[in-house]
Amino acid sequence: MIQTADIREWRNQDVVDPKGHRIGVLEAVYVDTATDEPAVATVRTGLPTRQRLVFVPLDETTLGPGYLKVSYAKNLVKKAPSIGTDDILPAEQEEEIFHYYGIAYQPGANGERQLARR
């Protein structure tokens, strides 16, 4: 798992799937607001003129020299909820990301967001 202190140095590194297939480049990391631990990343994908940011959970992520290996297949990640490269994650889209990957969504007790960008 990526440690919070390491987030900045892994930005712009390749993100690969369990078989080593390149998915894209790590753009940003979102932490769980309850624990402040890295939870989800955005990965820049697509052609240079049509790039977007797809979301991928960071559970069971391993770090290698110049890459992060996520536990989800490239085809699954490429079809995940996404935003434009200059956009921010709308609060109402958070739950969609968790459901897409089959992960329970737990907003705060007072309805606070579960994710915060770092």
Short mmCIF file of N, CA and C in Angstrom, two decimals:
data_model
loop_
_atom_site.label_atom_id
_atom_site.label_comp_id
_atom_site.label_asym_id
_atom_site.label_seq_id
_atom_site.Cartn_x
_atom_site.Cartn_y
_atom_site.Cartn_z
N MET A 1 0.84 -1.19 0.00
CA MET A 1 0.00 0.00 0.00
C MET A 1 0.88 1.24 0.00
N ILE A 2 0.45 2.24 -0.71
CA ILE A 2 1.17 3.50 -0.76
C ILE A 2 1.02 4.20 0.58
N GLN A 3 2.11 4.69 1.12
CA GLN A 3 2.06 5.45 2.36
C GLN A 3 1.82 6.92 2.03
N THR A 4 1.11 7.62 2.90
CA THR A 4 0.76 9.01 2.66
C THR A 4 1.99 9.85 2.35
N ALA A 5 3.09 9.61 3.02
CA ALA A 5 4.31 10.39 2.80
C ALA A 5 4.90 10.19 1.41
N ASP A 6 4.57 9.07 0.76
CA ASP A 6 5.15 8.76 -0.55
C ASP A 6 4.34 9.28 -1.73
N ILE A 7 3.16 9.83 -1.50
CA ILE A 7 2.26 10.19 -2.58
C ILE A 7 2.91 11.10 -3.61
N ARG A 8 3.57 12.14 -3.16
CA ARG A 8 4.14 13.12 -4.09
C ARG A 8 5.19 12.51 -5.02
N GLU A 9 5.99 11.59 -4.52
CA GLU A 9 7.05 11.04 -5.36
C GLU A 9 6.54 10.02 -6.38
N TRP A 10 5.31 9.51 -6.24
CA TRP A 10 4.78 8.54 -7.19
C TRP A 10 3.91 9.17 -8.26
N ARG A 11 3.62 10.45 -8.13
CA ARG A 11 2.84 11.15 -9.15
C ARG A 11 3.60 11.10 -10.47
N ASN A 12 2.88 10.91 -11.56
CA ASN A 12 3.41 10.81 -12.93
C ASN A 12 4.15 9.51 -13.22
N GLN A 13 4.06 8.53 -12.32
CA GLN A 13 4.64 7.21 -12.57
C GLN A 13 3.61 6.35 -13.32
N ASP A 14 4.08 5.34 -14.04
CA ASP A 14 3.18 4.43 -14.74
C ASP A 14 2.35 3.62 -13.75
N VAL A 15 1.11 3.35 -14.13
CA VAL A 15 0.23 2.47 -13.36
C VAL A 15 0.00 1.25 -14.24
N VAL A 16 0.24 0.06 -13.68
CA VAL A 16 0.09 -1.18 -14.44
C VAL A 16 -0.89 -2.10 -13.72
N ASP A 17 -1.45 -3.05 -14.49
CA ASP A 17 -2.38 -4.01 -13.90
C ASP A 17 -1.61 -5.22 -13.39
N PRO A 18 -2.29 -6.22 -12.81
CA PRO A 18 -1.58 -7.38 -12.24
C PRO A 18 -0.68 -8.13 -13.23
N LYS A 19 -1.00 -8.05 -14.53
CA LYS A 19 -0.19 -8.73 -15.55
C LYS A 19 0.90 -7.84 -16.11
N GLY A 20 1.02 -6.61 -15.58
CA GLY A 20 2.05 -5.70 -16.04
C GLY A 20 1.67 -4.84 -17.22
N HIS A 21 0.41 -4.91 -17.66
CA HIS A 21 -0.05 -4.08 -18.77
C HIS A 21 -0.21 -2.64 -18.29
N ARG A 22 0.35 -1.71 -19.04
CA ARG A 22 0.29 -0.30 -18.68
C ARG A 22 -1.13 0.24 -18.85
N ILE A 23 -1.65 0.86 -17.78
CA ILE A 23 -2.98 1.46 -17.80
C ILE A 23 -2.87 2.93 -18.14
N GLY A 24 -1.93 3.61 -17.54
CA GLY A 24 -1.74 5.04 -17.74
C GLY A 24 -0.75 5.59 -16.74
N VAL A 25 -0.89 6.87 -16.41
CA VAL A 25 0.03 7.56 -15.52
C VAL A 25 -0.72 8.05 -14.28
N LEU A 26 -0.12 7.86 -13.11
CA LEU A 26 -0.74 8.31 -11.87
C LEU A 26 -0.82 9.83 -11.86
N GLU A 27 -2.03 10.33 -11.71
CA GLU A 27 -2.26 11.78 -11.69
C GLU A 27 -2.39 12.30 -10.26
N ALA A 28 -3.28 11.67 -9.47
CA ALA A 28 -3.52 12.14 -8.11
C ALA A 28 -3.98 10.98 -7.24
N VAL A 29 -3.86 11.18 -5.93
CA VAL A 29 -4.30 10.19 -4.97
C VAL A 29 -5.35 10.82 -4.07
N TYR A 30 -6.41 10.08 -3.83
CA TYR A 30 -7.47 10.49 -2.91
C TYR A 30 -7.35 9.64 -1.66
N VAL A 31 -7.39 10.28 -0.51
CA VAL A 31 -7.31 9.56 0.76
C VAL A 31 -8.70 9.40 1.35
N ASP A 32 -8.84 8.38 2.18
CA ASP A 32 -10.07 8.16 2.93
C ASP A 32 -10.11 9.22 4.03
N THR A 33 -11.17 10.01 4.09
CA THR A 33 -11.24 11.11 5.05
C THR A 33 -11.31 10.62 6.49
N ALA A 34 -11.73 9.39 6.71
CA ALA A 34 -11.81 8.86 8.08
C ALA A 34 -10.45 8.41 8.60
N THR A 35 -9.59 7.92 7.71
CA THR A 35 -8.30 7.37 8.14
C THR A 35 -7.09 8.14 7.63
N ASP A 36 -7.28 8.99 6.64
CA ASP A 36 -6.22 9.75 5.97
C ASP A 36 -5.24 8.81 5.26
N GLU A 37 -5.68 7.61 4.92
CA GLU A 37 -4.87 6.65 4.18
C GLU A 37 -5.23 6.70 2.70
N PRO A 38 -4.27 6.51 1.80
CA PRO A 38 -4.56 6.49 0.37
C PRO A 38 -5.61 5.43 0.05
N ALA A 39 -6.64 5.83 -0.72
CA ALA A 39 -7.74 4.92 -1.02
C ALA A 39 -7.96 4.72 -2.51
N VAL A 40 -7.91 5.79 -3.28
CA VAL A 40 -8.23 5.76 -4.70
C VAL A 40 -7.26 6.67 -5.44
N ALA A 41 -6.91 6.30 -6.67
CA ALA A 41 -6.05 7.15 -7.49
C ALA A 41 -6.76 7.49 -8.78
N THR A 42 -6.35 8.61 -9.38
CA THR A 42 -6.78 8.90 -10.73
C THR A 42 -5.60 8.57 -11.64
N VAL A 43 -5.93 7.95 -12.77
CA VAL A 43 -4.93 7.53 -13.74
C VAL A 43 -5.25 8.22 -15.06
N ARG A 44 -4.28 8.94 -15.61
CA ARG A 44 -4.45 9.63 -16.89
C ARG A 44 -4.34 8.60 -18.00
N THR A 45 -5.41 8.49 -18.81
CA THR A 45 -5.45 7.53 -19.91
C THR A 45 -5.91 8.23 -21.18
N GLY A 46 -5.80 7.54 -22.29
CA GLY A 46 -6.32 8.04 -23.55
C GLY A 46 -5.25 8.63 -24.44
N LEU A 47 -5.68 9.01 -25.61
CA LEU A 47 -4.79 9.65 -26.58
C LEU A 47 -4.44 11.05 -26.10
N PRO A 48 -3.32 11.58 -26.53
CA PRO A 48 -2.90 12.91 -26.05
C PRO A 48 -3.96 14.00 -26.22
N THR A 49 -4.78 13.91 -27.26
CA THR A 49 -5.80 14.94 -27.48
C THR A 49 -7.13 14.61 -26.81
N ARG A 50 -7.27 13.41 -26.25
CA ARG A 50 -8.53 13.00 -25.62
C ARG A 50 -8.29 12.29 -24.30
N GLN A 51 -7.47 12.87 -23.46
CA GLN A 51 -7.15 12.23 -22.18
C GLN A 51 -8.27 12.45 -21.17
N ARG A 52 -8.35 11.52 -20.22
CA ARG A 52 -9.30 11.61 -19.11
C ARG A 52 -8.65 10.96 -17.90
N LEU A 53 -9.27 11.16 -16.76
CA LEU A 53 -8.78 10.57 -15.52
C LEU A 53 -9.75 9.50 -15.07
N VAL A 54 -9.29 8.26 -14.98
CA VAL A 54 -10.12 7.17 -14.48
C VAL A 54 -9.73 6.89 -13.04
N PHE A 55 -10.67 6.38 -12.29
CA PHE A 55 -10.45 6.10 -10.87
C PHE A 55 -10.16 4.62 -10.67
N VAL A 56 -9.20 4.32 -9.76
CA VAL A 56 -8.88 2.94 -9.42
C VAL A 56 -8.54 2.87 -7.93
N PRO A 57 -9.13 1.92 -7.21
CA PRO A 57 -8.79 1.75 -5.79
C PRO A 57 -7.33 1.34 -5.62
N LEU A 58 -6.77 1.69 -4.49
CA LEU A 58 -5.36 1.40 -4.21
C LEU A 58 -5.18 0.23 -3.25
N ASP A 59 -6.24 -0.55 -3.00
CA ASP A 59 -6.08 -1.72 -2.15
C ASP A 59 -5.16 -2.72 -2.85
N GLU A 60 -4.27 -3.30 -2.10
CA GLU A 60 -3.31 -4.30 -2.60
C GLU A 60 -2.39 -3.75 -3.69
N THR A 61 -2.12 -2.46 -3.66
CA THR A 61 -1.19 -1.86 -4.61
C THR A 61 0.24 -2.16 -4.20
N THR A 62 1.07 -2.48 -5.18
CA THR A 62 2.49 -2.67 -4.91
C THR A 62 3.28 -1.65 -5.71
N LEU A 63 4.41 -1.28 -5.16
CA LEU A 63 5.28 -0.30 -5.81
C LEU A 63 6.48 -0.99 -6.41
N GLY A 64 6.85 -0.54 -7.59
CA GLY A 64 8.04 -1.06 -8.24
C GLY A 64 8.90 0.10 -8.69
N PRO A 65 10.01 -0.16 -9.30
CA PRO A 65 10.86 0.94 -9.77
C PRO A 65 10.19 1.68 -10.93
N GLY A 66 9.59 2.82 -10.63
CA GLY A 66 8.96 3.64 -11.66
C GLY A 66 7.53 3.28 -12.00
N TYR A 67 6.90 2.41 -11.21
CA TYR A 67 5.51 2.06 -11.49
C TYR A 67 4.76 1.68 -10.22
N LEU A 68 3.43 1.72 -10.31
CA LEU A 68 2.54 1.21 -9.28
C LEU A 68 1.73 0.10 -9.92
N LYS A 69 1.64 -1.03 -9.25
CA LYS A 69 0.84 -2.14 -9.75
C LYS A 69 -0.43 -2.22 -8.93
N VAL A 70 -1.57 -2.00 -9.60
CA VAL A 70 -2.87 -2.07 -8.94
C VAL A 70 -3.42 -3.48 -9.09
N SER A 71 -4.43 -3.82 -8.31
CA SER A 71 -4.96 -5.18 -8.31
C SER A 71 -6.15 -5.37 -9.25
N TYR A 72 -6.34 -4.43 -10.18
CA TYR A 72 -7.47 -4.50 -11.10
C TYR A 72 -6.97 -4.56 -12.54
N ALA A 73 -7.66 -5.34 -13.38
CA ALA A 73 -7.26 -5.52 -14.78
C ALA A 73 -7.43 -4.22 -15.57
N LYS A 74 -6.57 -4.04 -16.54
CA LYS A 74 -6.57 -2.85 -17.39
C LYS A 74 -7.95 -2.59 -18.00
N ASN A 75 -8.59 -3.63 -18.54
CA ASN A 75 -9.91 -3.45 -19.17
C ASN A 75 -10.95 -2.94 -18.19
N LEU A 76 -10.91 -3.39 -16.95
CA LEU A 76 -11.86 -2.93 -15.94
C LEU A 76 -11.60 -1.47 -15.60
N VAL A 77 -10.34 -1.12 -15.40
CA VAL A 77 -9.98 0.26 -15.03
C VAL A 77 -10.33 1.23 -16.15
N LYS A 78 -10.06 0.87 -17.39
CA LYS A 78 -10.33 1.76 -18.52
C LYS A 78 -11.81 2.11 -18.65
N LYS A 79 -12.70 1.25 -18.15
CA LYS A 79 -14.15 1.48 -18.23
C LYS A 79 -14.71 2.09 -16.94
N ALA A 80 -13.84 2.39 -15.99
CA ALA A 80 -14.26 2.92 -14.69
C ALA A 80 -14.79 4.35 -14.82
N PRO A 81 -15.52 4.81 -13.80
CA PRO A 81 -15.94 6.21 -13.81
C PRO A 81 -14.74 7.12 -13.99
N SER A 82 -14.95 8.22 -14.71
CA SER A 82 -13.84 9.13 -15.02
C SER A 82 -14.29 10.58 -14.97
N ILE A 83 -13.31 11.46 -15.01
CA ILE A 83 -13.53 12.89 -15.09
C ILE A 83 -12.54 13.45 -16.11
N GLY A 84 -12.75 14.68 -16.53
CA GLY A 84 -11.82 15.35 -17.43
C GLY A 84 -10.52 15.66 -16.71
N THR A 85 -9.47 15.90 -17.46
CA THR A 85 -8.16 16.13 -16.85
C THR A 85 -8.10 17.41 -16.02
N ASP A 86 -9.00 18.35 -16.25
CA ASP A 86 -9.03 19.59 -15.47
C ASP A 86 -10.18 19.64 -14.47
N ASP A 87 -10.90 18.53 -14.33
CA ASP A 87 -12.08 18.49 -13.46
C ASP A 87 -11.73 17.99 -12.07
N ILE A 88 -12.67 18.18 -11.15
CA ILE A 88 -12.55 17.63 -9.81
C ILE A 88 -13.67 16.61 -9.61
N LEU A 89 -13.50 15.73 -8.68
CA LEU A 89 -14.49 14.68 -8.42
C LEU A 89 -15.71 15.28 -7.74
N PRO A 90 -16.88 15.26 -8.40
CA PRO A 90 -18.10 15.75 -7.75
C PRO A 90 -18.49 14.81 -6.60
N ALA A 91 -19.00 15.37 -5.52
CA ALA A 91 -19.39 14.57 -4.36
C ALA A 91 -20.37 13.47 -4.73
N GLU A 92 -21.30 13.76 -5.63
CA GLU A 92 -22.31 12.77 -5.99
C GLU A 92 -21.74 11.62 -6.83
N GLN A 93 -20.52 11.72 -7.33
CA GLN A 93 -19.92 10.65 -8.12
C GLN A 93 -19.07 9.69 -7.27
N GLU A 94 -18.76 10.07 -6.05
CA GLU A 94 -17.95 9.21 -5.19
C GLU A 94 -18.52 7.80 -5.06
N GLU A 95 -19.79 7.72 -4.72
CA GLU A 95 -20.41 6.42 -4.49
C GLU A 95 -20.36 5.54 -5.73
N GLU A 96 -20.49 6.14 -6.91
CA GLU A 96 -20.44 5.41 -8.18
C GLU A 96 -19.11 4.67 -8.35
N ILE A 97 -18.03 5.29 -7.94
CA ILE A 97 -16.70 4.67 -8.05
C ILE A 97 -16.63 3.41 -7.19
N PHE A 98 -17.07 3.52 -5.96
CA PHE A 98 -17.04 2.38 -5.05
C PHE A 98 -17.92 1.24 -5.55
N HIS A 99 -19.12 1.57 -6.03
CA HIS A 99 -20.03 0.53 -6.53
C HIS A 99 -19.45 -0.14 -7.77
N TYR A 100 -18.80 0.62 -8.64
CA TYR A 100 -18.22 0.05 -9.85
C TYR A 100 -17.23 -1.07 -9.51
N TYR A 101 -16.46 -0.87 -8.47
CA TYR A 101 -15.44 -1.86 -8.08
C TYR A 101 -15.96 -2.84 -7.02
N GLY A 102 -17.23 -2.76 -6.65
CA GLY A 102 -17.80 -3.68 -5.67
C GLY A 102 -17.31 -3.46 -4.26
N ILE A 103 -17.03 -2.20 -3.92
CA ILE A 103 -16.53 -1.84 -2.60
C ILE A 103 -17.62 -1.06 -1.86
N ALA A 104 -17.77 -1.34 -0.58
CA ALA A 104 -18.77 -0.64 0.22
C ALA A 104 -18.41 0.84 0.35
N TYR A 105 -19.42 1.69 0.19
CA TYR A 105 -19.22 3.14 0.30
C TYR A 105 -19.66 3.58 1.69
N GLN A 106 -18.79 4.28 2.42
CA GLN A 106 -19.08 4.71 3.79
C GLN A 106 -18.85 6.21 3.95
N PRO A 107 -19.87 7.04 3.65
CA PRO A 107 -19.68 8.48 3.91
C PRO A 107 -19.60 8.74 5.41
N GLY A 108 -19.17 9.93 5.77
CA GLY A 108 -19.06 10.28 7.19
C GLY A 108 -20.41 10.27 7.89
N ALA A 109 -20.38 10.31 9.20
CA ALA A 109 -21.60 10.26 10.01
C ALA A 109 -22.58 11.38 9.66
N ASN A 110 -22.06 12.51 9.29
CA ASN A 110 -22.91 13.66 8.93
C ASN A 110 -22.97 13.85 7.42
N GLY A 111 -22.70 12.79 6.66
CA GLY A 111 -22.77 12.84 5.21
C GLY A 111 -21.54 13.40 4.53
N GLU A 112 -20.42 13.53 5.27
CA GLU A 112 -19.19 14.04 4.68
C GLU A 112 -18.69 13.10 3.59
N ARG A 113 -17.94 13.66 2.69
CA ARG A 113 -17.33 12.88 1.63
C ARG A 113 -16.38 11.84 2.22
N GLN A 114 -16.23 10.72 1.50
CA GLN A 114 -15.29 9.70 1.96
C GLN A 114 -13.90 9.94 1.39
N LEU A 115 -13.80 10.68 0.29
CA LEU A 115 -12.52 10.88 -0.37
C LEU A 115 -12.10 12.35 -0.39
N ALA A 116 -10.80 12.57 -0.23
CA ALA A 116 -10.21 13.91 -0.32
C ALA A 116 -8.94 13.79 -1.15
N ARG A 117 -8.77 14.70 -2.10
CA ARG A 117 -7.59 14.65 -2.97
C ARG A 117 -6.36 15.17 -2.24
N ARG A 118 -5.22 14.51 -2.46
CA ARG A 118 -3.94 14.93 -1.89
C ARG A 118 -2.99 15.34 -2.99
#
